[in-house]
Amino acid sequence: MNNGRKINLKYIPALLLTTLFFVITLNSPANYSIRNRFDKILTRYQDTLPPPANVPKDTAIIKDSAARFLDSTKKDTTLKDTTIRKTDTFSFKVSKDTLDAPIAYTASDSVVLEVPTKNIILHNKANTKYKNMTLDAYRIKYDQSREVIIADFGYDTAKHVTGRPKMTSDESTVESDSIVFNMKTQKGITINSFTQSGEMFVMGEKMKKISPTDYYAFHGRFTTCNLDTPHFAFRTNKMKLVNKKLAVTGPVHPEFEGVPVPIYLPFGFFPISQGRHSGFLPPTLDVSPQFGLGLENMGYYKVFNDYLDVITRANLYSYGGWNLFITPEYRVRYRYAGRIAFTMQKTRLLSNSGKTEYDDNKTFSFSWGHSVDSKARPGTTFTANVNFMSTKFNQLVYNNPTANFNNQIGSSLAYSKTWNGKYNLTVSGTHSQNNQSKLININMPNVNFTAVTLYPFQRKEFVGTQKWYEKLGIGLTTNISGNTSFYDSLFSIHNLIDTFQWGAQHTIPITLSLPQLGPFQIAPGISWAEKWYSRRYSYTYNSATGLVVPVRQNGFFVANDVGFSLNISTAIFGTFTNFGKKSSILGLHHVIRPTIGITYKPDLAKNYYYNIQVNKTGQYLNLSAFDNTIYRGFSPGTFGGISFGLDNNLEMKVRSKSDTSESGFKKIKLIDGFGFTGSYNYLADSFKLSTLNFYVRSTLFNNVNVTGGFVVDPYITDSMGFRKNIYAWSAPGRKFSLGRITSGNLAISTSFKSKPKDPKKAETDKQALQQLPMTMEEQQSALDYMRRNPAEFVDFNVSWSLNVSYSLSFSSQLKSDFSGYTTTLNSGLVLSGDFNLTEKWKVTMSSYYDVKNLKINSLTGGLSRDMHCWQMSINVTPVGLWRSFNITINPKSGILRDLKVNRARSFQ
């Protein structure tokens, strides 16, 4: 009797049908999952199958997914192969035209397999995935014989279109009415297709895909408006699109709101590549009574490589004036980055004097900004912010009030090296110029070497309590500087060398940190300083002219100074909490930090001062031999007295509106600091009390920044402003006074704005604005671009905003001829803000008011309109050095930004 089990006959029909199904469909690798199911079915039924005929009883039968058998013990004379062999129950031949990757598919309704045609049809929310391509549609049909996928849409119960075919790949996304796509050749044809490439939205009545990136379109439309029915578009009969690179068309014309505009171009070339690429920069038209008809900002942008690009622009005017702008920019990631801006301008203005027809000027400007990544060379830094220009350059910049009133120009270069945190070397240079006085100052080289405080008596290993002498520290600071000054009209190499001077200053502080004595911190110290000079002055009084005549002597000169000090400081805390249980104020916290120092300094500078008559009234002053040098001379006279100071801090604790628990409170700083400093010299023969310096700084309500200070002189003055050794509060015949204020400053700034309509968008915009610091030239360029294109920077997310800034400064200075003192005063108010008229209209305004002269120096207003894919801005400057009006309408998209309508007028 056969040892194998008998097969159950009821399973034979099911087995035969299953086998036929899989034989038909297993030729496609896309159905690899069906093979797996087949293996499981065979495994399920193989125990019911008898062993093959002529197989000895002791033959080992090994079960696997294909019901294979092995003879592992002896030969079988009925078998051709006398060795141990493995036999497949089924064998499949792989078709030569099979796909090289599986197809995964799903459908929410049904999957229909047509056995005769080998077609698979997916119904309702069909989805297929092949390699990096995904196809979604209402109905998808896969023709295995041709390896073609056909997708189309359907209708819902309300007869609305649903499930439009959408093909997505790494390169693009195409949405169509129908798609026919060959899986093998990766080519296809679509009807009424819509795709996006960068900022460009492309629609074609018929589109043919010939490669993963290339398309052809018939009756095409492309635009940067993302609406189904765009506000504007360009129409063409034929077009080729290279994804994320370019679009080339035949004859093309624009249309607005579906209405064609009869302006045709023979062909169109639209670069839509991402990132940097070279290209022409189109000009804008401007008309000015002073400059004439002008073409502005035309030029070329050239990308040399991944690290360097150059922008070249030019302005041309019909009266003969021109401007040339060359701006190279370089960047090596993780190492350094920089930008150079060079401008030459020949200004030819229609003359208002009547003496000549035109007023001609040639000016230039140069700026360089450079920064090094801190990770490139740890411990070493180099920065550059160079700005140099003709003193008339800003005044002649056309239609830019920001530059017109910028008369202070500065530059800086700095290299720094640190050795193990103990020594620091800085080599720098600075430049400053005043465009009103035309005086230029250059300070270079500036060398600073600092050795941090060393403790020579400190043990290498701390064992037990530190001895007092181990806290004795010695430091070193050395500064070497060079300086030259000249007027731009008198510049020459000879004057540059003649006015150059140098100097050096060395300071060695010796400090001792004693243990705290109760609430007091005591710190004795000794300071020694030495200065080197390349020149000194002697003075004579000319009685005929009543002027002091300085005589310069060049050479090498040394001055020394030494001082001994003992400083004591402490802190006093005070709290007031009696505000009542229902009060929102929980308490006030006040901190007082008094300091007092005892100082002795011998008079080592007496040989460098001249007591000389300075005017015909017989007034005498002490003039230093080292006045008008880099490092001014040490103060004369012996000092033996005290220095004092008092600093205050005031905070308030209030209940939190959002947290009602006992710990729900917040601290508000009312005054960050206010106080005064001064000194009293017991050894002086006159003017023992120094001037008193008062200061205050605060951030009121966490929004209003206030800083200020003033200097009080406790002595009276004569009619010419010279001090007399009489205290103001004890002067006979005068009202009680604490003194006179000789100088002061006050700065107040604040900003208010409404809450953003979309907080997430506001946070995203805030992060986008975070960038590396810009040089002054870059800031001016950015401000000028914002002024010319205000609509691009209008934030409709904020309904209104207001920025206010006020500054005041004054000082009393001795006249150059020693005839008395004069007071200079500067005061200005800057206002800027905006508000939404509607959700799409916004008004902007900025102004500078000269409080000293009660005059508006500049006033600029603007009106912006958000037109979805377009923007409109109207900019008016009714007050300023240049008065102007311009209106601009242009697309928002970067690739079409230069396609704008611009109308501008300006006059001086």
Short mmCIF file of C-alpha atoms in Angstrom, two decimals, residues 441-659:
data_model
loop_
_atom_site.label_atom_id
_atom_site.label_comp_id
_atom_site.label_asym_id
_atom_site.label_seq_id
_atom_site.Cartn_x
_atom_site.Cartn_y
_atom_site.Cartn_z
CA ASN A 441 40.57 110.85 8.06
CA ILE A 442 42.49 107.60 7.64
CA ASN A 443 43.60 105.67 10.71
CA MET A 444 45.92 102.80 9.85
CA PRO A 445 47.65 100.72 10.83
CA ASN A 446 46.05 100.13 14.22
CA VAL A 447 47.77 97.32 16.12
CA ASN A 448 46.44 96.09 19.43
CA PHE A 449 48.14 93.39 21.49
CA THR A 450 46.57 92.20 24.73
CA ALA A 451 47.80 89.70 27.27
CA VAL A 452 45.11 88.55 29.63
CA THR A 453 45.74 88.92 33.33
CA LEU A 454 48.52 86.59 34.48
CA TYR A 455 48.92 85.39 38.06
CA PRO A 456 52.66 84.79 38.53
CA PHE A 457 52.38 83.58 42.13
CA GLN A 458 49.52 81.17 41.50
CA ARG A 459 50.23 77.48 42.06
CA LYS A 460 49.83 75.11 39.12
CA GLU A 461 47.74 72.76 41.24
CA PHE A 462 45.19 74.09 43.74
CA VAL A 463 45.66 72.47 47.11
CA GLY A 464 43.86 73.94 50.09
CA THR A 465 42.88 77.59 50.42
CA GLN A 466 44.36 80.15 48.04
CA LYS A 467 46.81 82.62 49.53
CA TRP A 468 46.07 86.32 49.12
CA TYR A 469 49.21 86.96 47.08
CA GLU A 470 48.22 84.25 44.59
CA LYS A 471 45.46 86.59 43.38
CA LEU A 472 47.95 89.23 42.28
CA GLY A 473 47.46 89.72 38.54
CA ILE A 474 49.46 91.53 35.87
CA GLY A 475 48.17 92.46 32.39
CA LEU A 476 49.46 94.18 29.27
CA THR A 477 47.80 96.24 26.58
CA THR A 478 49.75 97.75 23.69
CA ASN A 479 48.29 99.97 20.95
CA ILE A 480 50.13 101.30 17.90
CA SER A 481 48.31 103.63 15.50
CA GLY A 482 48.90 105.74 12.43
CA ASN A 483 46.78 108.65 11.20
CA THR A 484 46.51 111.10 8.35
CA SER A 485 43.93 113.78 7.50
CA PHE A 486 43.39 115.80 4.35
CA TYR A 487 40.72 117.60 2.35
CA ASP A 488 39.73 115.88 -0.86
CA SER A 489 40.45 119.00 -2.93
CA LEU A 490 44.02 119.15 -1.56
CA PHE A 491 44.86 115.47 -1.86
CA SER A 492 48.37 114.60 -3.01
CA ILE A 493 51.02 112.07 -2.05
CA HIS A 494 53.11 114.88 -0.54
CA ASN A 495 50.23 116.06 1.67
CA LEU A 496 49.47 112.46 2.60
CA ILE A 497 53.02 111.89 3.85
CA ASP A 498 53.27 115.32 5.47
CA THR A 499 50.13 114.89 7.53
CA PHE A 500 50.83 111.28 8.54
CA GLN A 501 51.66 110.68 12.18
CA TRP A 502 52.00 107.65 14.40
CA GLY A 503 51.90 106.89 18.09
CA ALA A 504 51.89 104.06 20.60
CA GLN A 505 50.44 103.47 24.05
CA HIS A 506 51.40 100.79 26.59
CA THR A 507 49.44 100.05 29.74
CA ILE A 508 50.36 97.57 32.47
CA PRO A 509 47.64 97.18 35.13
CA ILE A 510 48.45 95.35 38.37
CA THR A 511 45.41 94.18 40.31
CA LEU A 512 44.78 92.26 43.50
CA SER A 513 41.46 90.54 44.20
CA LEU A 514 41.05 90.46 47.96
CA PRO A 515 38.45 88.30 49.71
CA GLN A 516 35.06 89.95 50.12
CA LEU A 517 34.83 91.87 53.38
CA GLY A 518 31.21 91.44 54.40
CA PRO A 519 29.04 93.18 51.78
CA PHE A 520 32.03 95.07 50.35
CA GLN A 521 34.32 94.09 47.50
CA ILE A 522 37.79 95.66 47.78
CA ALA A 523 40.14 95.81 44.81
CA PRO A 524 43.54 97.62 45.06
CA GLY A 525 45.49 98.29 41.88
CA ILE A 526 48.47 99.96 40.25
CA SER A 527 48.51 101.21 36.66
CA TRP A 528 51.53 102.24 34.66
CA ALA A 529 51.24 103.77 31.18
CA GLU A 530 53.62 105.05 28.56
CA LYS A 531 52.88 106.87 25.28
CA TRP A 532 55.07 107.36 22.23
CA TYR A 533 54.61 110.29 19.86
CA SER A 534 56.00 111.19 16.45
CA ARG A 535 55.44 114.92 16.93
CA ARG A 536 54.91 117.59 19.56
CA TYR A 537 53.88 121.25 19.53
CA SER A 538 55.11 124.42 21.14
CA TYR A 539 53.00 127.59 21.29
CA THR A 540 53.58 131.31 21.04
CA TYR A 541 51.10 134.12 21.32
CA ASN A 542 51.04 136.77 18.56
CA SER A 543 49.94 139.97 20.26
CA ALA A 544 49.41 141.73 16.93
CA THR A 545 46.86 139.27 15.67
CA GLY A 546 45.66 138.02 19.05
CA LEU A 547 46.12 134.41 17.91
CA VAL A 548 48.05 131.44 19.23
CA VAL A 549 50.64 130.13 16.78
CA PRO A 550 51.50 126.40 17.12
CA VAL A 551 54.92 125.19 15.99
CA ARG A 552 55.26 121.49 15.10
CA GLN A 553 58.38 119.50 15.90
CA ASN A 554 58.84 116.00 14.44
CA GLY A 555 60.78 113.27 16.24
CA PHE A 556 60.36 110.57 18.86
CA PHE A 557 58.87 111.63 22.20
CA VAL A 558 57.86 109.67 25.30
CA ALA A 559 55.40 110.48 28.11
CA ASN A 560 54.75 108.40 31.24
CA ASP A 561 52.03 108.15 33.85
CA VAL A 562 51.41 106.05 36.95
CA GLY A 563 48.49 105.72 39.32
CA PHE A 564 47.55 103.94 42.53
CA SER A 565 43.97 103.08 43.40
CA LEU A 566 41.80 101.33 45.94
CA ASN A 567 38.22 100.64 44.82
CA ILE A 568 35.32 99.60 47.03
CA SER A 569 31.92 98.48 45.72
CA THR A 570 28.77 96.96 47.12
CA ALA A 571 25.10 96.46 46.30
CA ILE A 572 22.00 97.50 48.26
CA PHE A 573 18.67 95.77 47.59
CA GLY A 574 15.23 97.11 48.38
CA THR A 575 11.73 95.66 47.83
CA PHE A 576 8.31 97.23 48.21
CA THR A 577 5.27 94.90 48.11
CA ASN A 578 2.43 96.77 49.87
CA PHE A 579 0.19 97.27 46.86
CA GLY A 580 -2.85 95.38 48.11
CA LYS A 581 -4.16 91.90 47.36
CA LYS A 582 -6.23 92.98 44.37
CA SER A 583 -3.50 95.05 42.78
CA SER A 584 -1.98 93.73 39.55
CA ILE A 585 1.39 95.01 40.79
CA LEU A 586 3.04 92.54 43.14
CA GLY A 587 6.13 94.53 44.02
CA LEU A 588 8.99 96.85 43.12
CA HIS A 589 12.61 95.74 43.24
CA HIS A 590 15.33 98.42 43.51
CA VAL A 591 19.08 97.75 43.36
CA ILE A 592 21.64 100.44 44.25
CA ARG A 593 25.30 99.86 43.40
CA PRO A 594 27.54 102.55 44.90
CA THR A 595 31.26 102.61 44.11
CA ILE A 596 34.04 104.69 45.62
CA GLY A 597 37.72 104.77 44.83
CA ILE A 598 40.78 106.35 46.38
CA THR A 599 43.34 107.36 43.78
CA TYR A 600 46.77 108.93 43.82
CA LYS A 601 48.56 110.02 40.65
CA PRO A 602 51.76 112.10 40.67
CA ASP A 603 52.25 114.89 38.16
CA LEU A 604 54.54 113.40 35.51
CA ALA A 605 53.13 115.52 32.66
CA LYS A 606 53.94 119.02 33.92
CA ASN A 607 56.84 119.42 31.47
CA TYR A 608 54.49 118.91 28.50
CA TYR A 609 52.10 121.80 29.24
CA TYR A 610 52.33 125.48 28.40
CA ASN A 611 50.40 128.12 30.32
CA ILE A 612 49.98 130.70 27.59
CA GLN A 613 47.81 133.68 26.79
CA VAL A 614 45.20 132.77 24.16
CA ASN A 615 43.37 136.06 23.42
CA LYS A 616 43.57 139.82 23.88
CA THR A 617 41.46 139.76 27.04
CA GLY A 618 44.37 138.20 28.90
CA GLN A 619 42.87 134.72 29.20
CA TYR A 620 45.43 131.98 29.92
CA LEU A 621 45.03 128.28 29.23
CA ASN A 622 47.13 125.15 29.76
CA LEU A 623 47.91 123.78 26.29
CA SER A 624 49.46 120.33 25.92
CA ALA A 625 52.45 119.67 23.70
CA PHE A 626 50.65 116.59 22.51
CA ASP A 627 47.34 118.16 21.49
CA ASN A 628 46.22 117.20 17.99
CA THR A 629 48.14 113.93 18.20
CA ILE A 630 46.83 110.35 18.05
CA TYR A 631 47.09 109.79 21.80
CA ARG A 632 46.48 113.02 23.64
CA GLY A 633 48.76 113.86 26.54
CA PHE A 634 48.15 112.77 30.12
CA SER A 635 46.17 115.19 32.30
CA PRO A 636 48.34 117.68 34.19
CA GLY A 637 48.61 118.10 37.93
CA THR A 638 48.80 115.79 40.88
CA PHE A 639 45.65 113.89 41.67
CA GLY A 640 44.99 112.71 45.18
CA GLY A 641 41.36 112.23 45.91
CA ILE A 642 38.33 110.10 45.47
CA SER A 643 36.22 108.95 42.58
CA PHE A 644 32.60 108.03 43.12
CA GLY A 645 29.65 106.62 41.26
CA LEU A 646 26.10 105.45 41.82
CA ASP A 647 24.13 103.08 39.60
CA ASN A 648 20.46 102.12 40.01
CA ASN A 649 18.22 99.44 38.60
CA LEU A 650 14.43 99.33 39.01
CA GLU A 651 12.14 96.38 38.20
CA MET A 652 8.45 95.72 38.72
CA LYS A 653 6.71 92.39 39.26
CA VAL A 654 3.14 92.12 37.92
CA ARG A 655 0.54 89.38 37.72
CA SER A 656 0.36 87.44 34.50
CA LYS A 657 -2.95 87.69 32.66
CA SER A 658 -2.57 84.22 31.18
CA ASP A 659 -1.43 82.41 34.36
#
